[in-house]
Amino acid sequence: MRIAVIGAGPAGLTAARGLDADVFEEHEEVGLPRHCTSLVSSAGAEAVGVPLEVVVRSYSLLTVSNLAGHTLYFKLRRPVYLLDRPGLELKLAEDVGRIRLGEQVVAASGNYLRTRRGVRGPYDLVIVAEGFARRFADRLERVERLPALQVDAKVAGRPLEEIVVVYNRGISRRYFAWVVHIDGEVYRIGLADTSDVPGKLMRLLKLLRAEPVSKPFGGRVLAGPPHRRLVWGRYVLVGDAAGLTKPLSGGGIILAMRSGRALNDALRKGDLGSYEDSMRFVRMRLALARKAYDLMYGRR
Ligand SMILES: Cc1cc2nc3c(=O)[nH]c(=O)nc-3n(C[C@H](O)[C@H](O)[C@H](O)COP(=O)(O)OP(=O)(O)OC[C@H]3O[C@@H](n4cnc5c(N)ncnc54)[C@H](O)[C@@H]3O)c2cc1C
C-alpha cells in the first residue's frame, strides 16, 4: 500500500513509524518553528513512550490564579513534564524513512497530491496530520481554533512558582493565560483568546513586569469538539487534524502520539476500521470536555 502523510509533527511521525510512506513537511526542519508550551502529564508521556531524554524538567505544583488576589494551589499527584519539543520530533523522525522537507501539500485529488514542487502519487492512503493549520481537515468538520501567543521572558525575583494558570476575563475572555517557570528568572508566558492576542500578551507582560528574552511564538490552540469521523475514504485524520486536543487545557501532544500509534497499529494489522474503534472512548471524553468548555465560556 502506498501511503502519504501530510505533516511531520508528533501525530504524522508516530503514524508513519516503520511504514513505507512519504511524509510531507512544509517546513525545512522537523520540529521547527516551535509553537507549543511543551507541557505533558508524566503518565501520558509514559503511556505513549515519550523518550526520557527529551524531558527537560518536571513540575509538581499547579497554581490557579486570577493575578488579582485569588489563588489556589494544587500539589500534583503525578508530575507534569516540560519537553524539548523539537528534540521529541527529531527522535520520532529517526524511525521514519522518507521525510520530504520544505514540501507543502496544497491540494489533493483522487489518488494524487499536489505539492509546491509538483504532483506526487498515486497513493492508496493519505494520512492528514497537518496540525492546527487544518487546511484539509476543516473542509470535513469544524473545530474551534483560538490564536495563541507566548514568549520566554525574565521576571525579576522569581515571584511565581512552577505552573500558573490564569483565569481572568480581563486577560483572556474565552481561554486562559499561562506562566510556566523554565529556568532561573525565565518564564514562558502566554495566552489564547479570540482577538487582539498580541496586545493582551503585551499587557500581561507589563502586569508581571516581564522582559522578553525570545521572539513571540505560537499558533492556534484547538478547543474542540473532536471530529466525529476519523476515516473518510482514503483520507485518515490524526492529532490536531482530527480535533484530538483537550478543550479545557489545549493539550494535544500525547493525543497526537496516541492517535498516531493507534493508526500505525491498525495499518500493520491491515484493519483501518480498528483505528476509529480504538479512538472512540478518547473522542467521547473530549466531546464531554467540550461541553464543559461551553458551560465555562458559552457556545459559539
Ligand atoms: C501556543 C500553543 C501551546 C501549546 N501547548 C501545549 C502543551 O503545553 N502541551 C500539549 O500537550 N499541547 C500543547 N499544544 C498543542 C500541541 O502543540 C498540538 O496538539 C500538537 O502539536 C499536535 O500534534 P500534530 O502532529 O497533530 O500537529 P503539529 O505538531 O502542528 O504538526 C503538524 C505538522 O504538519 C505540517 N504541515 C501542516 N500543513 C502542511 C501541509 N499542507 N503540507 C506539509 N506539511 C504541513 C506543519 O508544519 C507541522 O510540522 C499547544 C498548542 C499551541 C498553539
PDB file of N, CA, C and O in Angstrom, residues 53-86:
ATOM      1  N   GLU A  53      14.889  11.208  27.397  1.00  0.00           N
ATOM      2  CA  GLU A  53      15.939  12.185  27.076  1.00  0.00           C
ATOM      3  C   GLU A  53      15.389  13.526  26.585  1.00  0.00           C
ATOM      4  O   GLU A  53      16.126  14.509  26.558  1.00  0.00           O
ATOM      5  N   VAL A  54      14.103  13.593  26.206  1.00  0.00           N
ATOM      6  CA  VAL A  54      13.551  14.888  25.785  1.00  0.00           C
ATOM      7  C   VAL A  54      12.780  15.575  26.918  1.00  0.00           C
ATOM      8  O   VAL A  54      12.166  16.614  26.716  1.00  0.00           O
ATOM      9  N   VAL A  55      12.827  14.978  28.115  1.00  0.00           N
ATOM     10  CA  VAL A  55      12.195  15.633  29.271  1.00  0.00           C
ATOM     11  C   VAL A  55      13.202  16.633  29.839  1.00  0.00           C
ATOM     12  O   VAL A  55      14.299  16.268  30.247  1.00  0.00           O
ATOM     13  N   VAL A  56      12.819  17.918  29.842  1.00  0.00           N
ATOM     14  CA  VAL A  56      13.734  18.976  30.272  1.00  0.00           C
ATOM     15  C   VAL A  56      13.663  19.160  31.787  1.00  0.00           C
ATOM     16  O   VAL A  56      14.666  19.335  32.458  1.00  0.00           O
ATOM     17  N   ARG A  57      12.444  19.159  32.324  1.00  0.00           N
ATOM     18  CA  ARG A  57      12.275  19.261  33.774  1.00  0.00           C
ATOM     19  C   ARG A  57      10.879  18.798  34.153  1.00  0.00           C
ATOM     20  O   ARG A  57      10.041  18.568  33.275  1.00  0.00           O
ATOM     21  N   SER A  58      10.637  18.651  35.460  1.00  0.00           N
ATOM     22  CA  SER A  58       9.296  18.227  35.868  1.00  0.00           C
ATOM     23  C   SER A  58       8.758  19.163  36.950  1.00  0.00           C
ATOM     24  O   SER A  58       9.525  19.849  37.634  1.00  0.00           O
ATOM     25  N   TYR A  59       7.434  19.211  37.062  1.00  0.00           N
ATOM     26  CA  TYR A  59       6.753  20.116  37.991  1.00  0.00           C
ATOM     27  C   TYR A  59       5.821  19.298  38.880  1.00  0.00           C
ATOM     28  O   TYR A  59       5.229  18.321  38.422  1.00  0.00           O
ATOM     29  N   SER A  60       5.656  19.764  40.126  1.00  0.00           N
ATOM     30  CA  SER A  60       4.697  19.071  40.990  1.00  0.00           C
ATOM     31  C   SER A  60       3.700  20.041  41.623  1.00  0.00           C
ATOM     32  O   SER A  60       2.888  19.650  42.442  1.00  0.00           O
ATOM     33  N   LEU A  61       3.777  21.332  41.234  1.00  0.00           N
ATOM     34  CA  LEU A  61       2.850  22.320  41.803  1.00  0.00           C
ATOM     35  C   LEU A  61       2.125  23.067  40.686  1.00  0.00           C
ATOM     36  O   LEU A  61       2.759  23.576  39.755  1.00  0.00           O
ATOM     37  N   LEU A  62       0.795  23.099  40.790  1.00  0.00           N
ATOM     38  CA  LEU A  62      -0.017  23.863  39.829  1.00  0.00           C
ATOM     39  C   LEU A  62      -0.748  24.953  40.607  1.00  0.00           C
ATOM     40  O   LEU A  62      -1.396  24.667  41.622  1.00  0.00           O
ATOM     41  N   THR A  63      -0.633  26.175  40.141  1.00  0.00           N
ATOM     42  CA  THR A  63      -1.326  27.287  40.792  1.00  0.00           C
ATOM     43  C   THR A  63      -2.383  27.821  39.838  1.00  0.00           C
ATOM     44  O   THR A  63      -2.097  28.026  38.657  1.00  0.00           O
ATOM     45  N   VAL A  64      -3.594  28.010  40.352  1.00  0.00           N
ATOM     46  CA  VAL A  64      -4.648  28.645  39.561  1.00  0.00           C
ATOM     47  C   VAL A  64      -4.891  30.010  40.184  1.00  0.00           C
ATOM     48  O   VAL A  64      -5.128  30.109  41.394  1.00  0.00           O
ATOM     49  N   SER A  65      -4.793  31.055  39.374  1.00  0.00           N
ATOM     50  CA  SER A  65      -4.860  32.405  39.937  1.00  0.00           C
ATOM     51  C   SER A  65      -5.591  33.337  38.984  1.00  0.00           C
ATOM     52  O   SER A  65      -5.657  33.080  37.778  1.00  0.00           O
ATOM     53  N   ASN A  66      -6.131  34.428  39.523  1.00  0.00           N
ATOM     54  CA  ASN A  66      -6.638  35.479  38.630  1.00  0.00           C
ATOM     55  C   ASN A  66      -5.677  36.667  38.605  1.00  0.00           C
ATOM     56  O   ASN A  66      -5.979  37.705  38.025  1.00  0.00           O
ATOM     57  N   LEU A  67      -4.521  36.513  39.250  1.00  0.00           N
ATOM     58  CA  LEU A  67      -3.490  37.560  39.369  1.00  0.00           C
ATOM     59  C   LEU A  67      -4.064  38.832  39.995  1.00  0.00           C
ATOM     60  O   LEU A  67      -3.553  39.924  39.762  1.00  0.00           O
ATOM     61  N   ALA A  68      -5.157  38.674  40.730  1.00  0.00           N
ATOM     62  CA  ALA A  68      -5.769  39.842  41.373  1.00  0.00           C
ATOM     63  C   ALA A  68      -6.174  39.476  42.799  1.00  0.00           C
ATOM     64  O   ALA A  68      -7.194  39.930  43.307  1.00  0.00           O
ATOM     65  N   GLY A  69      -5.396  38.577  43.397  1.00  0.00           N
ATOM     66  CA  GLY A  69      -5.617  38.286  44.815  1.00  0.00           C
ATOM     67  C   GLY A  69      -6.222  36.925  45.114  1.00  0.00           C
ATOM     68  O   GLY A  69      -6.207  36.487  46.256  1.00  0.00           O
ATOM     69  N   HIS A  70      -6.793  36.253  44.094  1.00  0.00           N
ATOM     70  CA  HIS A  70      -7.382  34.932  44.358  1.00  0.00           C
ATOM     71  C   HIS A  70      -6.483  33.845  43.781  1.00  0.00           C
ATOM     72  O   HIS A  70      -6.203  33.840  42.581  1.00  0.00           O
ATOM     73  N   THR A  71      -6.042  32.928  44.639  1.00  0.00           N
ATOM     74  CA  THR A  71      -5.088  31.907  44.203  1.00  0.00           C
ATOM     75  C   THR A  71      -5.397  30.573  44.870  1.00  0.00           C
ATOM     76  O   THR A  71      -5.709  30.524  46.058  1.00  0.00           O
ATOM     77  N   LEU A  72      -5.331  29.501  44.071  1.00  0.00           N
ATOM     78  CA  LEU A  72      -5.484  28.146  44.614  1.00  0.00           C
ATOM     79  C   LEU A  72      -4.238  27.355  44.253  1.00  0.00           C
ATOM     80  O   LEU A  72      -3.739  27.465  43.127  1.00  0.00           O
ATOM     81  N   TYR A  73      -3.742  26.548  45.200  1.00  0.00           N
ATOM     82  CA  TYR A  73      -2.543  25.748  44.941  1.00  0.00           C
ATOM     83  C   TYR A  73      -2.924  24.272  44.895  1.00  0.00           C
ATOM     84  O   TYR A  73      -3.695  23.807  45.735  1.00  0.00           O
ATOM     85  N   PHE A  74      -2.398  23.562  43.920  1.00  0.00           N
ATOM     86  CA  PHE A  74      -2.657  22.117  43.818  1.00  0.00           C
ATOM     87  C   PHE A  74      -1.326  21.382  43.770  1.00  0.00           C
ATOM     88  O   PHE A  74      -0.488  21.668  42.906  1.00  0.00           O
ATOM     89  N   LYS A  75      -1.157  20.456  44.706  1.00  0.00           N
ATOM     90  CA  LYS A  75       0.023  19.583  44.653  1.00  0.00           C
ATOM     91  C   LYS A  75      -0.340  18.453  43.694  1.00  0.00           C
ATOM     92  O   LYS A  75      -1.338  17.757  43.898  1.00  0.00           O
ATOM     93  N   LEU A  76       0.434  18.268  42.638  1.00  0.00           N
ATOM     94  CA  LEU A  76       0.079  17.275  41.618  1.00  0.00           C
ATOM     95  C   LEU A  76       0.454  15.869  42.089  1.00  0.00           C
ATOM     96  O   LEU A  76       1.542  15.667  42.638  1.00  0.00           O
ATOM     97  N   ARG A  77      -0.475  14.910  41.864  1.00  0.00           N
ATOM     98  CA  ARG A  77      -0.190  13.525  42.276  1.00  0.00           C
ATOM     99  C   ARG A  77       0.908  12.923  41.417  1.00  0.00           C
ATOM    100  O   ARG A  77       1.762  12.206  41.891  1.00  0.00           O
ATOM    101  N   ARG A  78       0.831  13.189  40.105  1.00  0.00           N
ATOM    102  CA  ARG A  78       1.895  12.745  39.185  1.00  0.00           C
ATOM    103  C   ARG A  78       2.501  13.991  38.559  1.00  0.00           C
ATOM    104  O   ARG A  78       1.775  14.921  38.223  1.00  0.00           O
ATOM    105  N   PRO A  79       3.813  14.026  38.383  1.00  0.00           N
ATOM    106  CA  PRO A  79       4.418  15.256  37.848  1.00  0.00           C
ATOM    107  C   PRO A  79       3.992  15.572  36.413  1.00  0.00           C
ATOM    108  O   PRO A  79       3.524  14.697  35.681  1.00  0.00           O
ATOM    109  N   VAL A  80       4.156  16.837  36.073  1.00  0.00           N
ATOM    110  CA  VAL A  80       3.984  17.289  34.690  1.00  0.00           C
ATOM    111  C   VAL A  80       5.388  17.532  34.141  1.00  0.00           C
ATOM    112  O   VAL A  80       6.254  18.051  34.845  1.00  0.00           O
ATOM    113  N   TYR A  81       5.616  17.116  32.890  1.00  0.00           N
ATOM    114  CA  TYR A  81       6.935  17.293  32.278  1.00  0.00           C
ATOM    115  C   TYR A  81       6.947  18.480  31.320  1.00  0.00           C
ATOM    116  O   TYR A  81       5.967  18.724  30.606  1.00  0.00           O
ATOM    117  N   LEU A  82       8.085  19.166  31.281  1.00  0.00           N
ATOM    118  CA  LEU A  82       8.369  20.121  30.204  1.00  0.00           C
ATOM    119  C   LEU A  82       9.255  19.381  29.203  1.00  0.00           C
ATOM    120  O   LEU A  82      10.294  18.822  29.578  1.00  0.00           O
ATOM    121  N   LEU A  83       8.836  19.363  27.930  1.00  0.00           N
ATOM    122  CA  LEU A  83       9.592  18.611  26.914  1.00  0.00           C
ATOM    123  C   LEU A  83      10.441  19.531  26.049  1.00  0.00           C
ATOM    124  O   LEU A  83      10.112  20.699  25.851  1.00  0.00           O
ATOM    125  N   ASP A  84      11.493  18.967  25.509  1.00  0.00           N
ATOM    126  CA  ASP A  84      12.223  19.590  24.404  1.00  0.00           C
ATOM    127  C   ASP A  84      11.453  19.158  23.150  1.00  0.00           C
ATOM    128  O   ASP A  84      11.647  18.055  22.653  1.00  0.00           O
ATOM    129  N   ARG A  85      10.527  20.023  22.698  1.00  0.00           N
ATOM    130  CA  ARG A  85       9.606  19.634  21.610  1.00  0.00           C
ATOM    131  C   ARG A  85      10.332  19.343  20.297  1.00  0.00           C
ATOM    132  O   ARG A  85      10.106  18.303  19.683  1.00  0.00           O
ATOM    133  N   PRO A  86      11.238  20.247  19.836  1.00  0.00           N
ATOM    134  CA  PRO A  86      11.958  19.889  18.608  1.00  0.00           C
ATOM    135  C   PRO A  86      12.728  18.578  18.785  1.00  0.00           C
ATOM    136  O   PRO A  86      12.791  17.755  17.872  1.00  0.00           O
TER     137      PRO A  86
END
